[in-house]
Amino acid sequence: MNADKYNLEVLNKIDLFFQLFDDMSDLVYLTKVEKDGQFSYVLANEPAKIFSGLTNQSFNKPLGEVLPEVVFKIIETKYKQAIVERRPITYEDMIVVSQNHPKRPQYKYVPGQVVYWESEITPVFNQDGVCTHLLAVVRDVTERRERENELKRLNDRFELVWNSVADAMYIFDRNENFVSVNKSFVNLLGWTEEEITKDHTITIIPMNSKEDLKEIIERVKNGEVVPSHEVQRITKDGHLIDVLASYSPIYDNYGNWDGAVVVYKDITDRKMYEKELTHLALHDYLTGLPNRNFFSKRLKEEMIRAERSKRTLAVFYLDVDKFKEINDTWGHDIGDELLKEFSKRVKACTREEDLLARIGGDEFGILITNLNHKGKAIEIADRILTSLQSDWVIEKKPIKISSSIGISFYSPNYEQDEKLLLKQADIALYKAKEEGRGNFQIYSK
């Protein structure tokens, strides 16, 4: 190979290198480390020249004379760090394009634009171990950073909504372990996110709800959104609370089931209100005793039990003798207070398992259950009549009262239902009235 041909090939390779060098999208700078410790550019590709505004006169000059002071301070610090640590270092920086930056057709940035750069500084050492040059490769990561910033903004918004909603929410993974809980969850159930995500032995599911939950999770695994349904959950302090729960599946990047989002709406107040309404529907507002509906329902149930156990039960129907006269004489307020005191005295004479109810007006019913013999019911009737004989003082007014009691006994042989049993006790009550009041009578055909 002759010398001219060899020189031509070398020149062609150099031209190709610089063509590739200048076609790179990354900014490339080769910096010389002067003996006095200063730095100067010796080579830069075209994108680097355009972005930094370098001209032919910019090379071999101290960087402090070529670059803006703020930029030079950052670069100088990083260059010195790479030399001291004797290894490549990577850092990220944000630059706002100067308003005075010269405009060129091939320059893609506009004045005032925020550009994020990732720079890798590699020190080059000679045979004596002295750093002679630094190679800087600077990559525009603005698009990546903006995506990351947008994701962060979305995540921040999600966190704001996640922790602002009134309903308790949590996420569990495919292994049914807690991944995240919101603030309302912490407030409602007491467990912090750290406690419940790290300790997998913690459970908020009552034993009697585990099978129900297992079925729900299977439905969620199959892609079903399980709508709101009432369940109970356990708080950190061991209390049961009522919640309205809903479940929505979560999938991974490949479309595989990866857990679920659960929402708990606290319905404690609603359940208490429902219980209160139920109580009001089945109890007397004045005395607080069960009312006629409650009494009839319970009587039906106890009649079935009595038939199975072959034991009898008794129904008392009683009222306050001449209550209308008391009301007309002393007024309804006194009458109401008298009924309250009457119910207390009668209640004190019954057994714990017996049921006292206000049937209506001054009429009361007592259900005496689980009787081995009828004599026990008669003992209770005697106690009631005796308790009413002591002095009564209502609103500082002495009042003397008595009561008449009618008693009927349940017997499967007579095919009685609850209505007939009450009617028989009522007939016995009027028999007691005919016998002069202040006594009890047992129904007999």
PDB file of N, CA and C in Angstrom, residues 13 19 45 52 59 62 105 110 141 208 234 239 247 279 322 330 335 372 378 380 405 419 424 428-429 436:
ATOM      1  N   LYS A  13     -11.417   7.847   7.428  1.00  0.00           N
ATOM      2  CA  LYS A  13     -11.870   7.343   8.720  1.00  0.00           C
ATOM      3  C   LYS A  13     -12.062   8.483   9.713  1.00  0.00           C
ATOM      4  N   GLN A  19     -18.107  12.849  11.470  1.00  0.00           N
ATOM      5  CA  GLN A  19     -19.490  12.910  11.002  1.00  0.00           C
ATOM      6  C   GLN A  19     -20.405  12.231  12.022  1.00  0.00           C
ATOM      7  N   ASN A  45     -18.741  18.124  20.069  1.00  0.00           N
ATOM      8  CA  ASN A  45     -19.487  17.827  18.840  1.00  0.00           C
ATOM      9  C   ASN A  45     -20.441  18.964  18.528  1.00  0.00           C
ATOM     10  N   SER A  52     -24.175  25.139  23.743  1.00  0.00           N
ATOM     11  CA  SER A  52     -23.360  25.969  24.630  1.00  0.00           C
ATOM     12  C   SER A  52     -22.912  27.259  23.982  1.00  0.00           C
ATOM     13  N   PHE A  59     -12.351  27.383  22.265  1.00  0.00           N
ATOM     14  CA  PHE A  59     -11.509  26.252  22.656  1.00  0.00           C
ATOM     15  C   PHE A  59     -10.151  26.731  23.142  1.00  0.00           C
ATOM     16  N   PRO A  62      -9.704  29.060  29.234  1.00  0.00           N
ATOM     17  CA  PRO A  62     -10.236  28.623  30.524  1.00  0.00           C
ATOM     18  C   PRO A  62     -11.768  28.631  30.491  1.00  0.00           C
ATOM     19  N   PRO A 105     -31.106  28.099  13.316  1.00  0.00           N
ATOM     20  CA  PRO A 105     -32.167  27.245  12.765  1.00  0.00           C
ATOM     21  C   PRO A 105     -32.122  25.828  13.317  1.00  0.00           C
ATOM     22  N   VAL A 110     -35.840  26.788  23.019  1.00  0.00           N
ATOM     23  CA  VAL A 110     -36.294  28.181  22.948  1.00  0.00           C
ATOM     24  C   VAL A 110     -35.919  28.879  24.241  1.00  0.00           C
ATOM     25  N   VAL A 141     -32.552  14.650  29.134  1.00  0.00           N
ATOM     26  CA  VAL A 141     -33.535  13.741  29.751  1.00  0.00           C
ATOM     27  C   VAL A 141     -34.804  14.498  30.113  1.00  0.00           C
ATOM     28  N   ASN A 208     -66.821 -15.565  61.775  1.00  0.00           N
ATOM     29  CA  ASN A 208     -68.038 -15.939  61.058  1.00  0.00           C
ATOM     30  C   ASN A 208     -68.166 -15.274  59.687  1.00  0.00           C
ATOM     31  N   ILE A 234     -63.412  -6.046  62.522  1.00  0.00           N
ATOM     32  CA  ILE A 234     -62.862  -5.914  63.873  1.00  0.00           C
ATOM     33  C   ILE A 234     -61.891  -4.735  63.926  1.00  0.00           C
ATOM     34  N   HIS A 239     -63.402  -4.153  68.928  1.00  0.00           N
ATOM     35  CA  HIS A 239     -64.833  -3.921  68.741  1.00  0.00           C
ATOM     36  C   HIS A 239     -65.271  -4.326  67.335  1.00  0.00           C
ATOM     37  N   TYR A 247     -65.741  -4.336  46.550  1.00  0.00           N
ATOM     38  CA  TYR A 247     -64.444  -4.844  46.111  1.00  0.00           C
ATOM     39  C   TYR A 247     -64.305  -4.661  44.598  1.00  0.00           C
ATOM     40  N   HIS A 279     -86.506  -0.958  67.782  1.00  0.00           N
ATOM     41  CA  HIS A 279     -86.876  -0.930  69.192  1.00  0.00           C
ATOM     42  C   HIS A 279     -88.182  -0.167  69.392  1.00  0.00           C
ATOM     43  N   LYS A 322    -109.851   0.416  87.934  1.00  0.00           N
ATOM     44  CA  LYS A 322    -110.424   1.770  87.927  1.00  0.00           C
ATOM     45  C   LYS A 322    -109.411   2.832  87.495  1.00  0.00           C
ATOM     46  N   TRP A 330    -106.953  12.709  88.744  1.00  0.00           N
ATOM     47  CA  TRP A 330    -105.618  13.295  88.935  1.00  0.00           C
ATOM     48  C   TRP A 330    -104.965  13.819  87.651  1.00  0.00           C
ATOM     49  N   GLY A 335    -101.418   9.790  85.698  1.00  0.00           N
ATOM     50  CA  GLY A 335    -101.724   8.456  85.172  1.00  0.00           C
ATOM     51  C   GLY A 335    -100.517   7.820  84.503  1.00  0.00           C
ATOM     52  N   ASN A 372     -92.772 -26.233  84.957  1.00  0.00           N
ATOM     53  CA  ASN A 372     -92.939 -27.655  85.253  1.00  0.00           C
ATOM     54  C   ASN A 372     -94.338 -27.934  85.804  1.00  0.00           C
ATOM     55  N   ILE A 378     -98.970 -19.296  89.638  1.00  0.00           N
ATOM     56  CA  ILE A 378     -99.845 -18.767  90.696  1.00  0.00           C
ATOM     57  C   ILE A 378     -99.029 -18.028  91.749  1.00  0.00           C
ATOM     58  N   ILE A 380     -96.289 -16.328  91.188  1.00  0.00           N
ATOM     59  CA  ILE A 380     -95.943 -15.031  90.598  1.00  0.00           C
ATOM     60  C   ILE A 380     -97.139 -14.086  90.683  1.00  0.00           C
ATOM     61  N   ILE A 405    -106.019  -9.808  87.496  1.00  0.00           N
ATOM     62  CA  ILE A 405    -105.175 -10.618  86.635  1.00  0.00           C
ATOM     63  C   ILE A 405    -105.958 -11.804  86.098  1.00  0.00           C
ATOM     64  N   LYS A 419    -103.366 -15.963  69.580  1.00  0.00           N
ATOM     65  CA  LYS A 419    -104.532 -15.084  69.711  1.00  0.00           C
ATOM     66  C   LYS A 419    -105.550 -15.683  70.672  1.00  0.00           C
ATOM     67  N   GLN A 424    -108.240 -15.974  75.973  1.00  0.00           N
ATOM     68  CA  GLN A 424    -108.611 -16.721  77.172  1.00  0.00           C
ATOM     69  C   GLN A 424    -108.146 -16.000  78.432  1.00  0.00           C
ATOM     70  N   ALA A 428    -110.436 -14.391  81.479  1.00  0.00           N
ATOM     71  CA  ALA A 428    -110.175 -14.625  82.903  1.00  0.00           C
ATOM     72  C   ALA A 428    -110.022 -13.313  83.653  1.00  0.00           C
ATOM     73  N   LEU A 429    -109.452 -12.284  82.986  1.00  0.00           N
ATOM     74  CA  LEU A 429    -109.305 -10.957  83.591  1.00  0.00           C
ATOM     75  C   LEU A 429    -110.670 -10.381  83.948  1.00  0.00           C
ATOM     76  N   GLY A 436    -114.712  -8.942  92.094  1.00  0.00           N
ATOM     77  CA  GLY A 436    -114.443  -7.844  93.015  1.00  0.00           C
ATOM     78  C   GLY A 436    -113.108  -7.154  92.856  1.00  0.00           C
TER      79      GLY A 436
END
